[in-house]
Each structure stands twice: as structure tokens, then as C-alpha cells.
Short mmCIF file of C-alpha atoms in Angstrom, two decimals:
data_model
loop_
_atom_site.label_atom_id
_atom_site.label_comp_id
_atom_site.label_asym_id
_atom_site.label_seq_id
_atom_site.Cartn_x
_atom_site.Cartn_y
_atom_site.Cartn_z
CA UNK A 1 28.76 41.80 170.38
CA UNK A 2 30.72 44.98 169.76
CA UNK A 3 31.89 45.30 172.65
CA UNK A 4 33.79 42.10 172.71
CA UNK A 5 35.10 43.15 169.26
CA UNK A 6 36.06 46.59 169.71
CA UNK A 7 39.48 48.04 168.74
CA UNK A 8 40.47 47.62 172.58
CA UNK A 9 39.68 44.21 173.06
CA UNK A 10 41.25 43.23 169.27
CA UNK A 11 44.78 45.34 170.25
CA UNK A 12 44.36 43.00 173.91
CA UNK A 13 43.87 39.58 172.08
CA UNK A 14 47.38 40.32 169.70
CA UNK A 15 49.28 37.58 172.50
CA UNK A 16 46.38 35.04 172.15
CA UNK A 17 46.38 35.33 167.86
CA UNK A 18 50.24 35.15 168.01
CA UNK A 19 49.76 32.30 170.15
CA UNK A 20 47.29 30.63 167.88
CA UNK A 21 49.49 31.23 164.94
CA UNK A 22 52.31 29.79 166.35
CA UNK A 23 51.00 26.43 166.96
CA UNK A 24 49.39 26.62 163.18
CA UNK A 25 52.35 27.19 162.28
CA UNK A 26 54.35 23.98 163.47
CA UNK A 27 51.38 21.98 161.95
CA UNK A 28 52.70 23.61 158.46
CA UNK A 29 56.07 22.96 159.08
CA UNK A 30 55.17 19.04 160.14
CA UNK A 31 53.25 18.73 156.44
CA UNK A 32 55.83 20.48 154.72
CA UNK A 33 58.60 18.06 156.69
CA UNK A 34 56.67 15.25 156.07
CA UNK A 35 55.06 15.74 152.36
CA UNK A 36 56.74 18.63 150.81
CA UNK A 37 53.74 20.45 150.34
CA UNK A 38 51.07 22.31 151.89
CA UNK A 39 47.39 23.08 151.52
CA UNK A 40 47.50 26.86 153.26
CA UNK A 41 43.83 27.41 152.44
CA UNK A 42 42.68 24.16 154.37
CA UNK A 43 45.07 24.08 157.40
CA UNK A 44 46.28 27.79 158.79
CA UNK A 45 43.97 30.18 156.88
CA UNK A 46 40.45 27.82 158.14
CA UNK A 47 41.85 26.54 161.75
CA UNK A 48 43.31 30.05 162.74
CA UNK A 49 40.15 31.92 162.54
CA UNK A 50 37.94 29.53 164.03
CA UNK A 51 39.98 29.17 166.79
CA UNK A 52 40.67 32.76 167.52
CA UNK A 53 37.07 33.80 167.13
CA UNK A 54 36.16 30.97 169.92
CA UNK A 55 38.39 32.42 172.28
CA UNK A 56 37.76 35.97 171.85
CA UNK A 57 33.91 35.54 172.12
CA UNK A 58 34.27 32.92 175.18
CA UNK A 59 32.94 30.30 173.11
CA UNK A 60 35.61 27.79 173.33
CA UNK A 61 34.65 25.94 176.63
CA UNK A 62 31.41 25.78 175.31
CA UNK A 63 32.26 24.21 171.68
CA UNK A 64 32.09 20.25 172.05
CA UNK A 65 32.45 20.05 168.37
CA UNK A 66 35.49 19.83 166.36
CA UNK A 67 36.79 22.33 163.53
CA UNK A 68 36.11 20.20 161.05
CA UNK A 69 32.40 19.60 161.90
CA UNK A 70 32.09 23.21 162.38
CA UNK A 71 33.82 23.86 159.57
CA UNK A 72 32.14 21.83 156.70
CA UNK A 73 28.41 23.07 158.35
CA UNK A 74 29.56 26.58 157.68
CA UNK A 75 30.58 25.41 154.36
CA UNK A 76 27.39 23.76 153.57
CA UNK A 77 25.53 26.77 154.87
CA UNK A 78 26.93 29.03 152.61
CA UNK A 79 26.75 26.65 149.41
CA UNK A 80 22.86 26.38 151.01
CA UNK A 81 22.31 30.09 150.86
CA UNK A 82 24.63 31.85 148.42
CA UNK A 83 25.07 29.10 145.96
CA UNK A 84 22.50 27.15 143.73
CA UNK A 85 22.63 23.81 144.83
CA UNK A 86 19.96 21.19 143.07
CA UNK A 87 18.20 18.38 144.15
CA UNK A 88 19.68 15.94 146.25
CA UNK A 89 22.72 18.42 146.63
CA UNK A 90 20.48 21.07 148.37
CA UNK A 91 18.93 18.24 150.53
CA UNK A 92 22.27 17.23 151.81
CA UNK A 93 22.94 20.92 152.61
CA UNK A 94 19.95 21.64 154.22
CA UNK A 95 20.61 18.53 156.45
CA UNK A 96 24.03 20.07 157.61
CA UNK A 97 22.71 23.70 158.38
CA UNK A 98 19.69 21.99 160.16
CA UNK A 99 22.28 20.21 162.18
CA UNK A 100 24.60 23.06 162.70
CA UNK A 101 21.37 24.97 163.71
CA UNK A 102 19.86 22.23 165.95
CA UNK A 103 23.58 22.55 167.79
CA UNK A 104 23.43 26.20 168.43
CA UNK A 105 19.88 25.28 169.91
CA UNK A 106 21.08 23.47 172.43
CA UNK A 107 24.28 25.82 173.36
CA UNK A 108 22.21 28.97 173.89
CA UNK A 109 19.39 27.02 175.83
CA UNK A 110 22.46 26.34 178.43
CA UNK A 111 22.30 28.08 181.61
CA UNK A 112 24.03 30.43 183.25
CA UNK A 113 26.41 31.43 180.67
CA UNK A 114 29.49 33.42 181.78
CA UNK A 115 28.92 37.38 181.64
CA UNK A 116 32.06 38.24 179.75
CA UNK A 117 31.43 35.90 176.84
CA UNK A 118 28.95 36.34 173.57
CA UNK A 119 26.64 33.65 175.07
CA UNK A 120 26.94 35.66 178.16
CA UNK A 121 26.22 38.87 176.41
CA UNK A 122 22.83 36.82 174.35
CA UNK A 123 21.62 36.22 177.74
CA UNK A 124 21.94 39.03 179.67
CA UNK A 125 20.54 41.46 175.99
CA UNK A 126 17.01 42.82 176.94
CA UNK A 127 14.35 43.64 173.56
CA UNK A 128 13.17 47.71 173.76
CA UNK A 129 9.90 45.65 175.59
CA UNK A 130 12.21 44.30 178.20
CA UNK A 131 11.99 40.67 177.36
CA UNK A 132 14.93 38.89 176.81
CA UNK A 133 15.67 36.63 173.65
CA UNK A 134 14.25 33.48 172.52
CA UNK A 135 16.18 30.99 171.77
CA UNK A 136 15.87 30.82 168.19
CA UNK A 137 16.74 34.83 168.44
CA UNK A 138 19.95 33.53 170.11
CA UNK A 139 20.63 31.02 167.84
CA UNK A 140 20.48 32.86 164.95
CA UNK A 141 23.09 35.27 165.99
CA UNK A 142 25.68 32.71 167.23
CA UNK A 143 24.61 30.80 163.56
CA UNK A 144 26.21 34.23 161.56
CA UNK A 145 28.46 35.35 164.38
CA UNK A 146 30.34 31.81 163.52
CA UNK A 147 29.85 31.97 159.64
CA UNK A 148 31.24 35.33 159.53
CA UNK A 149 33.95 35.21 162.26
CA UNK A 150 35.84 32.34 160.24
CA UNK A 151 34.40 31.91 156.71
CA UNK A 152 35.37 35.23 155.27
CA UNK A 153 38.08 35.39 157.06
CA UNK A 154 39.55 32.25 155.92
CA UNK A 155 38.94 33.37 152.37
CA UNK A 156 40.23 36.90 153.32
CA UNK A 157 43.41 34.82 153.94
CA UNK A 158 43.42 32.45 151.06
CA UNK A 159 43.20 35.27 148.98
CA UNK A 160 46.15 36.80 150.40
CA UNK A 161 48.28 34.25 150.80
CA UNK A 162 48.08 33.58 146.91
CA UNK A 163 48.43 37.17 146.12
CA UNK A 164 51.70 37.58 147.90
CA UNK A 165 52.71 34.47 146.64
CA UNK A 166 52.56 35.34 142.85
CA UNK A 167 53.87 38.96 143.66
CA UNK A 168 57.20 38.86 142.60
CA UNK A 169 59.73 39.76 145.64
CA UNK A 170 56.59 40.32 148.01
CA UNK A 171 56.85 37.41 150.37
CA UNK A 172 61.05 38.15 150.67
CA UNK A 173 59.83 41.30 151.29
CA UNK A 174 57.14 40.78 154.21
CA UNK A 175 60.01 38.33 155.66
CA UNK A 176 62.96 41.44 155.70
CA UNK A 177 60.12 44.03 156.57
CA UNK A 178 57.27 42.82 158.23
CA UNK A 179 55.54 46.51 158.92
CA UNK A 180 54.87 46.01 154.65
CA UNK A 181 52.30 43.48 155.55
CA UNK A 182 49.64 45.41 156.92
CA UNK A 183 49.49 48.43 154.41
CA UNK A 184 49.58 45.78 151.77
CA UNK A 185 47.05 43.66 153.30
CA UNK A 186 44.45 46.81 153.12
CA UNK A 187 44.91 47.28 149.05
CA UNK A 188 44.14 43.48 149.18
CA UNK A 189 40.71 43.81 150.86
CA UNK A 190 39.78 46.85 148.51
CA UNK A 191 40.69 45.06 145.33
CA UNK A 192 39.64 41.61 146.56
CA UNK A 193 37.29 41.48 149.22
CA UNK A 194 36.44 37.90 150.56
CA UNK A 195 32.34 39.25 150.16
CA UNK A 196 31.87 40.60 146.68
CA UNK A 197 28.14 41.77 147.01
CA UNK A 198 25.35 41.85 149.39
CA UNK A 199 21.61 41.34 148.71
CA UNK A 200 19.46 44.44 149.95
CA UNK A 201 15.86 45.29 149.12
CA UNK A 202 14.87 49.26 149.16
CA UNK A 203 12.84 50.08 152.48
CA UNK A 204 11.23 53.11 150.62
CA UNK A 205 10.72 54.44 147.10
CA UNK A 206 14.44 55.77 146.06
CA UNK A 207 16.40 56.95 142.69
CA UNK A 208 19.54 55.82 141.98
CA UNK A 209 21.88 57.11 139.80
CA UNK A 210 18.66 58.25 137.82
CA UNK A 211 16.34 55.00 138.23
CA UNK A 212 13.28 55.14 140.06
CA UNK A 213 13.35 52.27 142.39
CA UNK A 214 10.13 50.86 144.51
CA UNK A 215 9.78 50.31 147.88
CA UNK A 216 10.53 46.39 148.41
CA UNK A 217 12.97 46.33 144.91
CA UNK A 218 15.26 43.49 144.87
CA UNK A 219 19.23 45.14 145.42
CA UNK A 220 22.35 43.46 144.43
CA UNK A 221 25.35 45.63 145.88
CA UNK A 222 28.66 45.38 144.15
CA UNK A 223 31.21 45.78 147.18
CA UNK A 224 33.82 45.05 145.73
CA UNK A 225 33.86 47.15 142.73
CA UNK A 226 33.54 50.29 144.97
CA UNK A 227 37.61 49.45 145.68
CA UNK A 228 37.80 49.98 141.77
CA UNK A 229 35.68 53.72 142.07
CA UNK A 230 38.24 55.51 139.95
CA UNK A 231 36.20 58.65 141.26
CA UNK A 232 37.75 57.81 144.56
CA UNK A 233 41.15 55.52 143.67
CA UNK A 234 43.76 56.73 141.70
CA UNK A 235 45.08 53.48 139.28
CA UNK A 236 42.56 51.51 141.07
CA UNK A 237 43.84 48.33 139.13
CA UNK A 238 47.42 48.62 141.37
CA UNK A 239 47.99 47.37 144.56
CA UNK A 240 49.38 50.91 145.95
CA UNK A 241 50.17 50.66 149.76
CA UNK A 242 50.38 53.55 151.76
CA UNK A 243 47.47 54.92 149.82
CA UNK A 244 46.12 58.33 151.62
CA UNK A 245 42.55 56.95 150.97
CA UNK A 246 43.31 52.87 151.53
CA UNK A 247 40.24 52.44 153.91
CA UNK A 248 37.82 54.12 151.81
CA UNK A 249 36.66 51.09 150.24
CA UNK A 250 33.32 49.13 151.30
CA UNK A 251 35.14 45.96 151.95
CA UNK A 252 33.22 45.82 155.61
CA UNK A 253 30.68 47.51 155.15
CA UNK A 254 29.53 50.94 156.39
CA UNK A 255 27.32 52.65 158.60
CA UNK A 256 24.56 49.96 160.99
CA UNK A 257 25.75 47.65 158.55
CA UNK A 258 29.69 47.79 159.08
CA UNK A 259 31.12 44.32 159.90
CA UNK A 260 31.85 44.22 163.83
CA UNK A 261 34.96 42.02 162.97
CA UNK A 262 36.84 44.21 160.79
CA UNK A 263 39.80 45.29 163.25
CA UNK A 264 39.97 41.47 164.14
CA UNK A 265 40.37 40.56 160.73
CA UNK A 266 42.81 43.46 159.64
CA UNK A 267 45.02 42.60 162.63
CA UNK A 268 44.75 38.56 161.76
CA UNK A 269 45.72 39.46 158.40
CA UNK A 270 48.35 41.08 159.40
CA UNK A 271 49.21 38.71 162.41
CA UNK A 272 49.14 35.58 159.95
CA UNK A 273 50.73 37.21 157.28
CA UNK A 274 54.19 38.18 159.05
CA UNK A 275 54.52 35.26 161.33
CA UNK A 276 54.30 33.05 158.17
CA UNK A 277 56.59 35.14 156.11
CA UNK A 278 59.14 34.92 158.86
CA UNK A 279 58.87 31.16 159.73
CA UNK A 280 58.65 30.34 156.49
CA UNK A 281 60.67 33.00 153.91
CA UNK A 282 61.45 30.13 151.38
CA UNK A 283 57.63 29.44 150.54
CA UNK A 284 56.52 29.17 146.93
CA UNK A 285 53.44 28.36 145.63
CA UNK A 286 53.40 25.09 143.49
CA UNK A 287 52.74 25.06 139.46
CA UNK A 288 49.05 25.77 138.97
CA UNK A 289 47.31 26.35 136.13
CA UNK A 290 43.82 27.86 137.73
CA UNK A 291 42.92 27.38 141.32
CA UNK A 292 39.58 25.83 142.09
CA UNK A 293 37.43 28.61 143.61
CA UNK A 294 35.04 29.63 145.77
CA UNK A 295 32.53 30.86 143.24
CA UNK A 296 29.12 32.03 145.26
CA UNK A 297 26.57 35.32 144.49
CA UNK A 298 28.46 37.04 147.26
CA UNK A 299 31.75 35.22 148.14
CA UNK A 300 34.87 34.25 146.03
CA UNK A 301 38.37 32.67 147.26
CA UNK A 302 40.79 29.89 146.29
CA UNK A 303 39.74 26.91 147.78
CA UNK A 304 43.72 25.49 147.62
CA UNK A 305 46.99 27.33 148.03
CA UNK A 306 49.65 24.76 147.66
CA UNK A 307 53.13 25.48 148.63
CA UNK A 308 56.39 24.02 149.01
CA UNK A 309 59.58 25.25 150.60
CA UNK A 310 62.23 26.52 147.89
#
């Protein structure tokens, strides 16, 4: 899976995002044209992911699904998991993840996948015993590979795309210098990460920060307060590009546990973020009082950025 999201194969797919972005891009300028407003959050910040994510994992002759199916069962999967859904509301999740699931079943029990693809890659992957994986092994990872490939980074974008918005002079900006975006972009993802926290549990007796913790303790990790660490950030409250220290945050991760999309989202972010800037330099966000959010334990985005054209 890493290798088909390494730093080489993310600089190689810069065309095929541009590409993608493009064409999102004329569907924005068709709504704005014919309605005068926008939903950014629902059309180029959910479509663009998906559809890069297909194409650089080789999934996209394999998808007979559309983007909207795919995308409400991620939706419902993450409500299903992260959220606290009751009653009949957790039913009718659980019937859209079993469906999503029951999908995936049948895609990785396909034969003869193509080599350079992450199907390809499932099939070919040997356990330390030397048997290959079971389906529901397979499954599994295609279930999160597809969650995380577009979910977070749709919010990752939603995010953004508000925050430049409301900035003052920032969108102007990224439109007269687009090499702004992508140092900007980073003091996004350590103030506002798309993931928030992450459950753990302790695999062995540990103290932290002077509590004695068991083996098999419940963790909640706060991600996205380490961008806030004013041990490591200077004015941690202030977007500050250019920051000596801007990747020191735990936005993706770290260690066995890093996110293997994080150059593939940096370089959307900063792929999206430009190419709308420049098509589109006149943007402005409509009158608002409070967005409706994405409020989950672990994930937190506006589910709407309107905009018109000024």
C-alpha cells in the first residue's frame, strides 16, 4: 500500500490530480452559472478525492458503483463507528456499512487482479506463514483504505476552503501567489486537523505524565492539540507559514502508525487549493451564521461551504 503512495508515485500523479481538478472545476463554474451559489464541501472537496484515490490505487476499473453510493456508505460508516447513533438510526447505519462491506466482498474475491494496483498488491501480499489473505483480511483493508483516502480528505478540504475564505485578503492572495498555498495549507492541518483524536488502548503497563496506566487501559489521543504544544509552537493560536517547525505536528500520525496518504493529501491540498483560487479569484463565502458540522469522537469539518462569485 505504501508503495503505491510513496512520495514518488504522489510527485508522478500531480498531471492526473490537475486533471481531476480541472473537470471539478467546470462542474463549479456550471452551479455557480446556473444558481449563483455553490456547495464546495459537497461537490469539489468529496468528488476530487474519491476520484483521485481510485485512480492512484487502480481501483477505478474495478468500481461499478457511483460516488454518491460510495460516498454516503463512508458517511454512514463513520456516523456507525465514531458517532452515537440510537435505535433505528444505528440500524439504518449498520445496513449501509454491511452493504458497503458485502461490496468490497465481492471486489477482492475477483480474480486475477492487475499487479500494479492495491487489489493487485492484496493479492499478491503473503502472511509471515506464507498464506495469502482471506478475503475478509482483504476486505477490511480496501473498507479503511476508501474511508480514509476520501473522508478526511474531503474534510481536510472543507476545512480549508472555509478558512481561506474568512481570512481576510487570503484567497486574493493564493490567486496572485499560488506558492502561499502550500505553506499555509500545513499551519491548517496543525491547527485543524480533519482527525482530532484516535482511540488506543496501552499494550503494557506505562506512566504517563505521572499516571500509572494498566496494560489494556482505554486511550483517547488528542491529535490535534499537539499542533497547539506551546512547548514546541511558538503563538500556536496563529496561522504562521513558513514556520521552521510546521511539520512537527501529529496531524498524520507518527511512527507504524503514520497515515500512508499524507504526501497525497498535502499535495491535493495544495493542488485544489491554487487551481480554485485561480479559476475562481472572485469567490466569497455566503452570510452564515454557524456552519453545520461534522461533530464525531475523532473527526470534525463543515459539512457546507457556500459560495458565490463577487
Amino acid at each position: 500500500m505504501t508503495r503505491l503512495l510513496n512520495a514518488q508515485a504522489v510527485a508522478a500523479s500531480v498531471p492526473m490530480v490537475e486533471k481531476v481538478v480541472a473537470e471539478a472545476l467546470d462542474d463549479v463554474g456550471q452551479r455557480l452559472a446556473a444558481d449563483g451559489v455553490c456547495d464546495l464541501a459537497t461537490t469539489i472537496a468529496r468528488d476530487v478525492p474519491f476520484r483521485v484515490m481510485l485512480r492512484l490505487l487502480g481501483l477505478e476499473s474495478a468500481i461499478d458503483v457511483d460516488i454518491d453510493t460510495l460516498a454516503r456508505w463512508s458517511d454512514a460508516s463513520l456516523e456507525l463507528f465514531w458517532g452515537r447513533p440510537r435505535g433505528e438510526r444505528e440500524v439504518a447505519l449498520a445496513r449501509e456499512a454491511a452493504a458497503f462491506y458485502a461490496w468490497l466482498t465481492g471486489l477482492v474475491s475477483k480474480p486475477a487482479p492487475e499487479a500494479a494496483t492495491l487489489l493487485g498488491a492484496l493479492a499478491a501480499h503473503r502472511l509471515p506463514d506464507g498464506e495469502p489473505l482471506g478475503v475478509t483480511q482483504k476486505a477490511a483493508v480496501l473498507y479503511f483504505m476508501i474511508i480514509a483516502g476520501q473522508m478526511t480528505t474531503t474534510q481536510m478540504l472543507s476545512t480549508m476552503y472555509r478558512r481561506a475564505l474568512r481570512e481576510p485578503g487570503r484567497w486574493e492572495r493564493f490567486a496572485a501567489e499560488p506558492a502561499t498555498v502550500e505553506p499555509w495549507a500545513e499551519e491548517v492541518l496543525r491547527r485543524d486537523p480533519p482527525i482530532t483524536t484516535w482511540r488506543r488502548v496501552t499494550g503494557r503497563p506505562v506512566t504517563l505524565s505521572g499516571v500509572d496506566l494498566p496494560a489494556g487501559a482505554p486511550l483517547l489521543l488528542m491529535l490535534s492539540s499537539t499542533g497547539s504544544d506551546t512547548a514546541v509552537f511558538d503563538r500556536p493560536e496563529q496561522i504562521c507559514p513558513h514556520r521552521a517547525n510546521a511539520r512537527k505536528h501529529l496531524s498524520f500520525g507518527i511512527g507504524r502508525h503514520r497515515c500512508s496518504g499524507a504526501e497525497l493529501a498535502r499535495m491535493e491540498a495544495d493542488v485544489v487549493m491554487r487551481m480554485t483560487a485561480a479559476r475562481f479569484p472572485d469567490l466569497r463565502l455566503c452570510a452564515e451564521s454557524s456552519p453545520r458540522m461534522l461533530a464525531l469522537l475523532s473527526f470534525r469539518a463543515p459539512l457546507q461551504v457556500l459560495v458565490r462569485r463577487d
